[in-house]
Coordinates of C-alpha atoms in Angstrom, one line a residue:
Chain A
M13 CA 13.8 7.3 21.7
E14 CA 11.1 5.3 20.1
I15 CA 11.0 4.2 16.4
I16 CA 7.6 3.4 14.9
F17 CA 7.6 1.6 11.6
L18 CA 4.6 3.0 9.7
G19 CA 5.3 1.4 6.4
T20 CA 7.9 -1.3 5.4
S21 CA 7.1 -2.2 1.8
S22 CA 9.1 -1.3 -1.3
A23 CA 7.6 0.1 -4.5
M24 CA 4.2 -1.7 -4.2
P25 CA 2.2 -2.0 -1.0
S26 CA 0.9 -5.4 0.2
N27 CA -1.8 -6.4 2.6
H28 CA 0.6 -6.4 5.4
R29 CA 3.1 -3.7 4.4
N30 CA 2.4 -0.1 3.5
H31 CA 4.7 2.3 1.7
S32 CA 7.8 3.6 3.5
A33 CA 7.5 5.8 6.5
I34 CA 9.2 5.8 9.9
A35 CA 8.2 8.0 12.9
L36 CA 10.9 8.9 15.5
K37 CA 9.5 9.9 18.9
A38 CA 12.4 11.6 20.7
F39 CA 13.4 14.9 22.3
G40 CA 9.8 15.7 22.9
E41 CA 9.1 15.7 19.2
I42 CA 7.8 13.3 16.5
M43 CA 9.8 13.4 13.3
L44 CA 8.9 11.5 10.1
F45 CA 11.4 9.8 7.8
D46 CA 9.8 9.3 4.4
C47 CA 6.1 9.5 3.9
G48 CA 4.6 7.0 1.4
E49 CA 1.0 7.0 0.3
G50 CA -1.3 6.1 3.2
T51 CA 1.0 7.3 6.0
Q52 CA -1.6 9.5 7.6
R53 CA -3.9 6.4 8.0
Q54 CA -1.0 4.3 9.4
M55 CA -0.3 7.1 11.9
S56 CA -3.9 7.2 12.9
R57 CA -3.7 3.4 13.6
V58 CA -0.9 3.9 16.1
K59 CA -2.5 7.1 17.4
V60 CA 0.3 9.4 16.3
S61 CA -1.1 12.7 15.2
P62 CA 0.3 14.5 12.2
M63 CA -0.4 17.7 14.1
K64 CA 2.6 16.9 16.3
V65 CA 5.0 16.5 13.4
D66 CA 7.1 19.6 12.6
K67 CA 9.9 17.9 10.6
I68 CA 9.6 15.5 7.7
F69 CA 12.8 14.1 6.1
L70 CA 12.6 12.6 2.6
T71 CA 15.3 10.3 1.5
H72 CA 14.5 10.6 -2.2
F73 CA 11.7 11.4 -4.7
H74 CA 10.3 8.0 -5.6
G75 CA 6.5 7.9 -5.0
D76 CA 6.6 5.1 -2.5
H77 CA 8.6 7.5 -0.2
L78 CA 6.7 10.7 -0.7
L79 CA 3.1 10.3 -2.0
G80 CA 1.7 10.5 1.6
L81 CA 2.8 14.1 1.9
P82 CA -0.1 15.8 0.1
G83 CA -2.6 13.9 2.3
I84 CA -0.8 14.7 5.5
I85 CA -0.4 18.4 4.5
Q86 CA -4.1 18.7 3.6
S87 CA -5.2 16.9 6.8
M88 CA -3.0 19.3 8.8
A89 CA -4.7 22.2 7.0
F90 CA -8.2 20.7 7.5
R91 CA -7.5 20.7 11.2
G92 CA -6.4 24.3 11.1
R93 CA -2.7 23.9 11.8
K94 CA -0.8 27.1 12.3
E95 CA 2.7 25.9 13.1
P96 CA 5.2 25.8 10.2
L97 CA 6.1 22.5 8.7
H98 CA 9.7 21.8 7.8
I99 CA 10.4 19.4 5.0
F100 CA 13.9 18.2 4.2
G101 CA 15.1 16.4 1.1
P102 CA 17.4 16.4 -1.9
D103 CA 17.5 19.1 -4.6
G104 CA 14.1 19.5 -6.3
L105 CA 12.2 19.6 -3.0
S106 CA 11.0 23.2 -3.4
E107 CA 9.5 22.3 -6.8
L108 CA 7.9 19.2 -5.4
V109 CA 6.3 21.2 -2.5
E110 CA 4.9 23.8 -5.0
C111 CA 3.3 20.9 -6.9
I112 CA 1.8 19.4 -3.7
K113 CA 0.2 22.8 -3.0
K114 CA -1.7 22.5 -6.3
M115 CA -3.2 19.1 -5.6
G116 CA -6.8 20.0 -5.5
Y117 CA -8.7 22.6 -3.5
F118 CA -7.6 23.2 0.1
A119 CA -6.7 26.2 2.2
L120 CA -3.1 26.0 3.4
S121 CA -3.2 27.4 7.0
F122 CA 0.5 27.2 7.8
E123 CA 3.9 27.8 6.2
I124 CA 5.9 25.0 4.6
H125 CA 9.6 25.4 4.6
A126 CA 11.4 23.2 2.0
H127 CA 15.0 22.6 2.9
E128 CA 17.1 21.2 0.0
L129 CA 20.1 19.4 1.4
K130 CA 23.7 18.7 0.7
N131 CA 25.9 16.1 2.4
G132 CA 26.6 17.2 6.0
V133 CA 24.8 18.8 8.9
V134 CA 21.0 19.2 8.3
L135 CA 20.1 20.8 11.6
E136 CA 21.4 21.2 15.1
E137 CA 19.0 21.5 18.0
D138 CA 19.7 21.7 21.8
D139 CA 19.4 17.9 22.2
Y140 CA 20.3 16.4 18.8
I141 CA 22.0 16.8 15.5
V142 CA 20.7 15.5 12.1
T143 CA 23.2 14.9 9.3
C144 CA 22.8 13.4 5.9
C145 CA 24.9 11.6 3.3
N146 CA 24.5 10.9 -0.4
T147 CA 24.3 7.3 -1.2
E148 CA 23.9 5.2 -4.4
H149 CA 20.4 4.7 -5.8
S150 CA 18.8 5.1 -9.2
V151 CA 18.0 8.7 -8.2
P152 CA 19.6 11.0 -5.7
N153 CA 19.1 9.5 -2.2
L154 CA 20.0 10.9 1.2
S155 CA 20.6 8.7 4.3
Y156 CA 19.9 10.4 7.6
C157 CA 21.7 10.2 10.9
I158 CA 20.2 11.5 14.2
T159 CA 22.7 11.8 17.0
E160 CA 21.8 12.7 20.5
K161 CA 23.8 15.4 22.2
R162 CA 24.6 14.2 25.6
A163 CA 25.9 16.3 28.4
P164 CA 29.1 15.1 30.2
K165 CA 28.5 13.5 33.6
F166 CA 28.3 16.0 36.4
L167 CA 30.9 15.1 39.1
R168 CA 28.9 16.0 42.2
E169 CA 31.7 15.2 44.7
R170 CA 34.2 17.4 42.9
A171 CA 31.7 20.3 42.8
L172 CA 31.1 19.9 46.6
A173 CA 34.9 19.8 47.1
C174 CA 35.1 23.1 45.2
G175 CA 32.7 24.6 47.7
V176 CA 29.7 24.8 45.3
K177 CA 26.4 24.3 47.1
P178 CA 23.7 22.0 45.7
G179 CA 21.0 24.1 44.0
P180 CA 20.9 26.5 41.0
D181 CA 24.8 26.6 40.8
F182 CA 24.8 22.8 40.1
G183 CA 22.5 23.4 37.2
K184 CA 24.6 26.2 35.8
L185 CA 27.8 24.1 35.8
Q186 CA 25.9 21.2 34.2
R187 CA 24.9 23.6 31.4
G188 CA 28.5 24.8 31.0
I189 CA 28.2 28.1 32.9
P190 CA 31.0 29.1 35.4
V191 CA 29.8 30.0 38.9
K192 CA 31.4 32.0 41.8
V193 CA 32.2 30.6 45.2
G194 CA 33.1 33.6 47.2
D195 CA 35.8 35.3 45.0
V196 CA 36.8 32.1 43.3
T197 CA 35.4 31.1 39.9
V198 CA 34.5 27.4 39.5
N199 CA 34.6 26.4 35.8
P200 CA 32.4 23.7 34.3
E201 CA 35.4 21.6 33.1
Q202 CA 36.5 21.3 36.8
V203 CA 33.3 19.4 37.7
L204 CA 32.3 17.7 34.4
G205 CA 33.4 14.3 33.3
K206 CA 34.6 13.4 29.8
E207 CA 32.3 13.7 26.7
R208 CA 29.6 10.9 26.5
K209 CA 28.5 9.4 23.3
G210 CA 24.8 10.0 22.6
L211 CA 22.5 7.6 20.9
K212 CA 23.0 7.4 17.1
I213 CA 20.4 6.2 14.7
V214 CA 20.9 5.9 10.9
Y215 CA 18.3 5.4 8.2
S216 CA 19.5 4.4 4.8
G217 CA 16.6 5.2 2.5
D218 CA 17.0 3.4 -0.8
T219 CA 20.6 2.5 -1.7
R220 CA 23.1 0.0 -3.0
P221 CA 25.5 -1.0 -0.3
C222 CA 28.3 1.6 -0.4
D223 CA 31.4 2.7 1.5
Q224 CA 30.0 6.1 2.4
M225 CA 27.2 4.2 4.3
V226 CA 29.7 2.2 6.3
E227 CA 31.4 5.4 7.3
F228 CA 28.1 7.3 7.9
A229 CA 26.7 4.5 10.1
K230 CA 29.9 3.9 12.1
D231 CA 29.2 2.8 15.7
A232 CA 25.5 3.6 15.4
D233 CA 23.2 2.2 18.1
L234 CA 20.7 1.4 15.3
L235 CA 21.0 1.1 11.6
I236 CA 17.7 0.9 9.7
H237 CA 18.8 -0.3 6.3
E238 CA 16.7 -1.1 3.2
S239 CA 16.6 -4.8 2.3
T240 CA 14.4 -5.0 -0.8
F241 CA 15.7 -8.4 -2.0
D242 CA 17.3 -11.6 -0.9
N243 CA 20.7 -12.8 -2.2
R244 CA 19.2 -14.9 -5.0
N245 CA 18.1 -11.6 -6.4
E246 CA 21.4 -9.7 -6.1
S247 CA 21.5 -8.9 -9.8
K248 CA 18.0 -7.4 -9.5
A249 CA 19.1 -5.4 -6.5
N250 CA 22.1 -4.2 -8.5
E251 CA 20.0 -3.2 -11.5
T252 CA 17.5 -1.2 -9.5
G253 CA 19.8 0.4 -7.0
H254 CA 18.7 -1.6 -4.0
S255 CA 20.3 -3.9 -1.4
T256 CA 19.9 -7.5 -0.4
A257 CA 19.5 -8.6 3.2
A258 CA 23.0 -10.0 3.2
E259 CA 24.4 -6.7 1.8
A260 CA 22.6 -4.7 4.4
A261 CA 24.0 -7.0 7.1
E262 CA 27.5 -6.6 5.7
I263 CA 27.1 -2.8 6.0
A264 CA 26.0 -3.3 9.6
K265 CA 29.0 -5.5 10.4
K266 CA 31.5 -3.2 8.8
S267 CA 30.0 -0.1 10.5
G268 CA 30.1 -1.8 13.9
V269 CA 26.5 -0.9 14.7
Q270 CA 24.7 -2.3 17.7
K271 CA 21.6 -3.4 15.9
L272 CA 20.3 -3.7 12.3
I273 CA 16.6 -3.4 11.3
L274 CA 15.7 -4.4 7.8
T275 CA 12.9 -2.6 6.0
H276 CA 11.7 -1.8 2.4
I277 CA 10.7 -5.3 1.7
S278 CA 9.7 -6.4 -1.8
T279 CA 6.1 -7.7 -2.1
R280 CA 7.5 -10.9 -3.7
Y281 CA 8.4 -12.1 -0.2
K282 CA 5.1 -13.3 1.3
D283 CA 7.1 -14.6 4.3
A284 CA 10.0 -12.3 4.6
S285 CA 11.6 -14.2 7.5
T286 CA 14.0 -15.6 4.9
L287 CA 15.5 -12.1 4.6
E288 CA 15.9 -11.9 8.3
S289 CA 17.7 -15.3 8.4
E290 CA 19.9 -14.3 5.5
A291 CA 21.0 -11.1 7.3
I292 CA 21.5 -12.9 10.7
S293 CA 23.9 -15.3 9.1
V294 CA 26.1 -12.2 8.5
F295 CA 25.2 -10.0 11.4
K296 CA 23.5 -11.6 14.3
N297 CA 21.7 -8.6 15.9
T298 CA 19.2 -8.2 13.1
V299 CA 15.5 -7.8 13.1
L300 CA 13.0 -7.6 10.2
A301 CA 10.6 -4.6 10.5
D302 CA 6.9 -5.1 10.2
D303 CA 4.3 -2.3 9.9
F304 CA 3.5 -0.9 13.4
M305 CA 6.6 -2.4 15.0
I306 CA 7.8 -0.2 17.8
F307 CA 11.4 -0.3 18.7
E308 CA 12.9 1.5 21.7
V309 CA 16.5 2.6 21.2
K310 CA 18.4 2.1 24.4
R311 CA 22.0 2.5 25.6
N312 CA 22.1 -1.2 26.6
G313 CA 24.1 -0.4 29.8
R314 CA 26.6 1.9 28.0
N315 CA 27.6 4.8 30.2
Chain B
M11 CA -22.7 -5.3 -12.5
E12 CA -20.7 -5.3 -9.3
I13 CA -19.9 -2.4 -7.1
I14 CA -17.0 -2.6 -4.8
F15 CA -16.7 0.0 -2.1
L16 CA -12.9 0.7 -1.8
G17 CA -13.2 3.6 0.6
T18 CA -16.2 5.0 2.5
S19 CA -14.8 7.8 4.8
S20 CA -15.2 11.5 4.4
A21 CA -12.3 14.0 4.8
M22 CA -10.3 11.9 7.3
P23 CA -9.7 8.2 7.1
S24 CA -10.4 6.0 10.1
N25 CA -9.2 2.5 11.1
H26 CA -12.2 1.0 9.3
R27 CA -12.8 3.5 6.5
N28 CA -10.4 4.7 3.8
H29 CA -10.9 7.7 1.6
S30 CA -13.5 7.7 -1.1
A31 CA -13.3 5.3 -4.0
I32 CA -15.7 3.0 -5.8
A33 CA -14.9 0.3 -8.4
L34 CA -17.6 -0.7 -10.9
K35 CA -17.1 -4.1 -12.5
A36 CA -19.4 -4.1 -15.6
F37 CA -19.4 -4.5 -19.3
G38 CA -16.1 -6.4 -19.2
E39 CA -14.4 -3.4 -17.6
I40 CA -13.4 -2.0 -14.2
M41 CA -14.1 1.7 -13.8
L42 CA -13.1 3.8 -10.8
F43 CA -15.2 6.5 -9.3
D44 CA -13.1 8.8 -7.2
C45 CA -9.7 7.7 -6.0
G46 CA -8.7 8.8 -2.5
E47 CA -5.3 8.3 -0.9
G48 CA -4.5 4.6 -0.4
T49 CA -6.9 3.4 -3.1
Q50 CA -4.3 1.2 -4.8
R51 CA -3.8 -0.7 -1.5
Q52 CA -7.5 -1.1 -1.0
M53 CA -7.7 -2.5 -4.6
S54 CA -5.0 -4.9 -3.8
R55 CA -6.9 -6.2 -0.8
V56 CA -9.9 -7.1 -3.0
K57 CA -7.6 -8.3 -5.8
V58 CA -8.7 -5.7 -8.3
S59 CA -5.7 -4.7 -10.5
P60 CA -5.2 -1.1 -11.4
M61 CA -3.9 -2.5 -14.7
K62 CA -7.4 -3.4 -15.7
V63 CA -8.7 0.1 -15.1
D64 CA -9.0 2.3 -18.2
K65 CA -11.4 5.0 -16.9
I66 CA -11.3 7.0 -13.7
F67 CA -14.1 9.4 -12.9
L68 CA -13.5 12.1 -10.4
T69 CA -16.4 13.9 -8.8
H70 CA -14.4 16.9 -7.5
F71 CA -11.0 18.1 -6.5
H72 CA -10.9 17.6 -2.7
G73 CA -7.9 15.5 -1.6
D74 CA -10.0 12.7 -0.1
H75 CA -11.4 12.0 -3.6
L76 CA -8.2 12.3 -5.7
L77 CA -5.0 11.8 -3.7
G78 CA -4.8 8.1 -4.6
L79 CA -4.3 9.0 -8.3
P80 CA -0.5 9.7 -8.3
G81 CA 0.1 6.3 -6.6
I82 CA -2.1 4.4 -9.0
I83 CA -0.6 6.1 -12.0
Q84 CA 3.0 5.5 -10.8
S85 CA 2.2 1.8 -10.0
M86 CA 0.7 1.4 -13.5
A87 CA 4.0 2.9 -14.9
F88 CA 6.1 0.7 -12.6
R89 CA 4.3 -2.3 -14.1
G90 CA 5.0 -1.1 -17.7
R91 CA 1.4 -0.2 -18.7
K92 CA 1.0 0.7 -22.3
E93 CA -2.7 1.3 -22.6
P94 CA -3.9 4.9 -22.3
L95 CA -5.7 5.9 -19.2
H96 CA -8.8 8.2 -19.4
I97 CA -9.5 10.4 -16.4
F98 CA -12.8 12.4 -16.3
G99 CA -13.6 15.3 -14.0
P100 CA -14.6 19.0 -13.7
D101 CA -12.7 21.9 -15.1
G102 CA -9.1 22.1 -13.9
L103 CA -8.5 18.4 -14.5
S104 CA -5.7 18.9 -17.1
E105 CA -3.8 21.1 -14.7
L106 CA -4.2 18.6 -12.0
V107 CA -2.9 15.8 -14.2
E108 CA 0.1 17.9 -15.2
C109 CA 0.9 18.3 -11.5
I110 CA 0.5 14.6 -10.9
K111 CA 3.1 13.9 -13.6
K112 CA 5.6 16.0 -11.6
M113 CA 5.2 14.1 -8.3
G114 CA 8.7 12.6 -8.1
Y115 CA 10.8 10.6 -10.5
F116 CA 8.9 8.0 -12.6
A117 CA 8.8 7.0 -16.2
L118 CA 5.3 7.4 -17.5
S119 CA 4.9 4.5 -20.0
F120 CA 1.4 5.3 -21.2
E121 CA -0.8 8.3 -22.3
I122 CA -3.1 10.0 -19.9
H123 CA -6.2 11.7 -21.4
A124 CA -7.8 14.3 -19.1
H125 CA -11.4 14.9 -20.0
E126 CA -12.9 18.1 -18.5
L127 CA -16.6 17.7 -18.4
K128 CA -19.8 19.8 -18.6
N129 CA -23.3 18.6 -17.6
G130 CA -24.5 15.9 -20.0
V131 CA -23.2 12.9 -21.8
V132 CA -19.6 12.0 -20.8
L133 CA -19.2 9.0 -23.1
E134 CA -21.2 6.4 -25.0
E135 CA -20.0 2.9 -25.5
D136 CA -21.6 -0.1 -27.2
D137 CA -23.1 -1.3 -23.8
Y138 CA -23.5 1.8 -21.7
I139 CA -23.7 5.5 -21.4
V140 CA -22.1 7.7 -18.7
T141 CA -23.6 11.1 -18.0
C142 CA -22.8 13.7 -15.4
C143 CA -24.6 16.5 -13.6
N144 CA -23.4 19.5 -11.6
T145 CA -24.5 19.5 -8.0
E146 CA -24.1 21.7 -5.0
H147 CA -20.9 21.4 -3.0
S148 CA -18.3 23.9 -1.6
V149 CA -16.3 23.3 -4.9
P150 CA -17.6 22.2 -8.3
N151 CA -18.9 18.6 -8.0
L152 CA -20.1 16.2 -10.7
S153 CA -22.5 13.3 -10.0
Y154 CA -22.2 10.4 -12.4
C155 CA -24.8 8.1 -13.9
I156 CA -24.0 4.9 -15.7
T157 CA -26.9 3.5 -17.8
E158 CA -26.8 0.1 -19.4
K159 CA -27.9 0.0 -23.1
R160 CA -30.1 -2.9 -23.4
A161 CA -31.2 -4.5 -26.6
P162 CA -35.0 -5.1 -27.1
K163 CA -36.1 -8.6 -26.7
F164 CA -35.7 -10.8 -29.8
L165 CA -39.1 -12.4 -30.7
R166 CA -38.0 -15.8 -31.9
E167 CA -41.5 -17.0 -32.9
R168 CA -42.1 -14.0 -35.1
A169 CA -38.7 -14.4 -36.8
L170 CA -39.5 -18.1 -37.5
A171 CA -42.9 -17.0 -38.8
C172 CA -41.2 -14.6 -41.2
G173 CA -39.2 -17.6 -42.5
V174 CA -35.9 -16.6 -40.9
K175 CA -33.8 -19.7 -40.1
P176 CA -32.1 -20.0 -36.6
G177 CA -28.4 -19.2 -37.0
P178 CA -26.4 -16.1 -38.1
D179 CA -29.5 -14.3 -39.4
F180 CA -31.0 -14.4 -35.9
G181 CA -27.9 -12.6 -34.6
K182 CA -28.0 -10.0 -37.4
L183 CA -31.6 -9.1 -36.6
Q184 CA -30.8 -8.9 -32.9
R185 CA -28.0 -6.5 -33.8
G186 CA -30.4 -4.4 -35.8
I187 CA -29.4 -5.6 -39.3
P188 CA -32.1 -6.5 -41.9
V189 CA -31.8 -10.0 -43.5
K190 CA -33.1 -11.5 -46.7
V191 CA -35.5 -14.5 -46.8
G192 CA -35.6 -15.4 -50.5
D193 CA -36.5 -12.0 -52.2
V194 CA -38.2 -10.7 -49.1
T195 CA -36.3 -8.4 -46.6
V196 CA -37.0 -9.0 -43.0
N197 CA -36.4 -5.8 -40.9
P198 CA -35.3 -5.9 -37.3
E199 CA -38.4 -4.0 -36.1
Q200 CA -40.5 -6.9 -37.3
V201 CA -38.9 -9.3 -34.8
L202 CA -37.8 -7.1 -31.9
G203 CA -39.9 -6.2 -28.9
K204 CA -40.2 -2.8 -27.3
E205 CA -37.2 -0.9 -25.8
R206 CA -36.1 -2.3 -22.5
K207 CA -34.8 -0.2 -19.6
G208 CA -31.2 -1.0 -18.8
L209 CA -29.7 -0.8 -15.3
K210 CA -29.1 2.7 -14.0
I211 CA -26.6 3.5 -11.3
V212 CA -26.0 7.0 -9.9
Y213 CA -23.1 8.2 -7.6
S214 CA -23.5 11.6 -6.0
G215 CA -19.9 12.5 -5.0
D216 CA -20.1 15.3 -2.4
T217 CA -23.2 17.4 -2.4
R218 CA -26.0 19.2 -0.6
P219 CA -29.4 17.5 -1.4
C220 CA -30.6 19.3 -4.5
D221 CA -33.4 19.1 -7.1
Q222 CA -31.0 18.4 -10.0
M223 CA -30.0 15.2 -8.1
V224 CA -33.6 14.1 -7.8
E225 CA -34.0 14.5 -11.6
F226 CA -30.6 12.9 -12.3
A227 CA -31.3 9.8 -10.2
K228 CA -34.9 9.3 -11.4
D229 CA -35.9 5.7 -11.4
A230 CA -32.3 4.5 -10.9
D231 CA -31.7 0.9 -9.8
L232 CA -29.1 2.1 -7.4
L233 CA -28.3 5.5 -5.9
I234 CA -25.0 5.8 -4.0
H235 CA -25.3 9.0 -2.1
E236 CA -23.0 10.8 0.3
S237 CA -24.2 10.9 3.9
T238 CA -21.4 12.6 5.8
F239 CA -23.6 13.6 8.8
D240 CA -26.7 12.6 10.8
N241 CA -29.7 14.9 11.2
R242 CA -28.4 16.4 14.5
N243 CA -25.5 17.9 12.4
E244 CA -27.7 19.3 9.6
S245 CA -26.3 22.8 10.1
K246 CA -22.8 21.4 9.8
A247 CA -23.8 19.5 6.6
N248 CA -25.2 22.8 5.3
E249 CA -22.1 24.8 6.1
T250 CA -19.7 22.3 4.5
G251 CA -21.8 21.4 1.4
H252 CA -22.7 17.9 2.5
S253 CA -25.8 15.8 3.2
T254 CA -27.3 14.1 6.2
A255 CA -28.5 10.5 6.0
A256 CA -32.1 11.7 6.1
E257 CA -31.4 14.1 3.3
A258 CA -29.9 11.4 1.2
A259 CA -32.9 9.2 1.9
E260 CA -35.3 12.1 0.8
I261 CA -33.4 12.3 -2.5
A262 CA -33.8 8.5 -2.9
K263 CA -37.5 8.7 -2.1
K264 CA -38.2 11.6 -4.5
S265 CA -36.2 10.0 -7.3
G266 CA -38.0 6.7 -7.0
V267 CA -34.8 4.7 -6.9
Q268 CA -34.8 1.0 -6.1
K269 CA -32.0 1.1 -3.6
L270 CA -29.9 3.6 -1.7
I271 CA -26.4 3.1 -0.4
L272 CA -24.9 5.6 2.0
T273 CA -21.2 6.4 1.8
H274 CA -18.7 9.2 2.7
I275 CA -19.2 8.8 6.5
S276 CA -17.6 11.2 8.9
T277 CA -15.1 9.7 11.3
R278 CA -17.1 11.1 14.2
Y279 CA -19.5 8.1 13.8
K280 CA -17.7 5.2 15.4
D281 CA -20.8 3.2 14.9
A282 CA -22.4 4.5 11.8
S283 CA -25.5 2.3 12.0
T284 CA -27.4 5.3 13.4
L285 CA -27.0 6.9 10.0
E286 CA -28.5 3.8 8.3
S287 CA -31.4 3.8 10.8
E288 CA -32.0 7.5 10.2
A289 CA -32.2 7.0 6.4
I290 CA -34.3 3.8 6.6
S291 CA -37.0 5.8 8.5
V292 CA -37.3 7.9 5.4
F293 CA -36.4 5.4 2.6
K294 CA -36.7 1.7 3.6
N295 CA -34.4 0.1 1.0
T296 CA -31.2 1.7 2.4
V297 CA -27.8 0.1 3.2
L298 CA -24.8 1.7 4.8
A299 CA -21.6 1.0 2.8
D300 CA -18.5 -0.3 4.5
D301 CA -15.0 -0.7 3.0
F302 CA -14.8 -3.8 0.8
M303 CA -18.6 -4.2 0.7
I304 CA -19.5 -5.8 -2.7
F305 CA -22.9 -5.0 -4.1
E306 CA -24.4 -6.8 -7.1
V307 CA -26.8 -4.6 -9.0
K308 CA -29.7 -6.8 -10.3
R309 CA -32.9 -6.2 -12.2
N310 CA -34.9 -7.8 -9.4
G311 CA -37.2 -9.6 -11.8
R312 CA -37.8 -6.6 -13.9
N313 CA -38.1 -7.5 -17.6

């Protein structure tokens, strides 16, 4: 699993930070989380093609998180895309997509499916589940969680002891299908270990620190949390529905996550390393995101 | 008069070229011509504030010329702009602006006036006139011309000979107001020289080379013409309603302009200097635009 930070600014872009967008390369797919203005150009810089993106998740409908959508959609059409595009987001998404379709002349060559979400499971694929959670911003905001579905360990010695021969039957048992050894049925639970926790990644979108985020991010391998301000601007964060670096770090600490990455940085911080230091004083394993930073999510030796 | 090239790519952006946008700093104003995705960030890089822009001229409604508008408008609102914004463009502009107003949550703090244009005079100010002209693209496209209004030369010696004293009366006569010297009226035409040609700048937008452009750009000090392709791709230019570098140069030559700047360069040209060479072989005084190029339009010794 690889996370590419395509844009790490807040409302206004700076010379070094573009508007919010994150690409997740995992499960043979590239998914986008938020899509601020200029995202297609940021993608081109890291050689990630929009043509490979089938799912875009929007946290909320502020321009700095969505105004790259019309450009990406038109570029996909320009290149003759045929595969449908799935866009996920809060209530109002369908209307937004209808508006996007009217932004100038272009021939839409593929279907766009707009999925308006409620708290809970967004989608379940063979390899992963995406869930979402309402948080507290000035407008409705959804945080997203991607959890890897991980097969239990296959206990090879036990399978051999049951008389199963290495080959296709091993594969069937690993996929949860019983097999026959002579007249005896060998069931998967006989040869599979206990459930294994898959990787879990949570992205906050824009939010005040809140209890539901603590619960939602519980034991995540990675929490990507907004950190628009530093603690000297806590009242500003409170007014505008954002978090400070220290508040993001408190959430990370309470959730027991492995790692915290700060993003959505106000342009007022020319050197945002102060935000990183502020968070580290609360939660050690913190990194400040920069545009084009690539982060590989690993199990860190966990079974 | 200063021209800042904010974006010089065609349909797709590249690492070095953003979507189309040109800023004109002149007459105490900053005007924008086209506004592709990411224009606000390009402006920030050259320290040109969107807050100083009151007039945006769109040549046509392809995304690469307009998708920066929602972001600029929302950033203006974010900064609490109160001054009205005037947007000019072909038929359909009002509907486009209505759509832009629905792109996510934001509080529009100022009026937007959408001016749908026909061939001819767009606006006349004290210091300049803007005109437009329909050209030939795959969708309706307007080229724009900005002509400086230049006062005739004030003939100081003649004014003195008429008995006018240096001071406020000199200013009145220069502004076309008669003054009294005793009982005698001195009229402006007695002390003003012949009409003087002001600077003239023409921007093509997207177009096939066409006769109306030759006429429209006649004797311009500067023609900024699209040059999407080279002459090996003339059929592609023809199919898509664009011009080659050589075709742009032919227009410059026929129009008798002082200078040609090529823009709207296809991403296929990693090194676009071939386009410049192609044009120079037809029209010597040609330059290829790059993002952030600043060009000062001068009279070159002309009276």
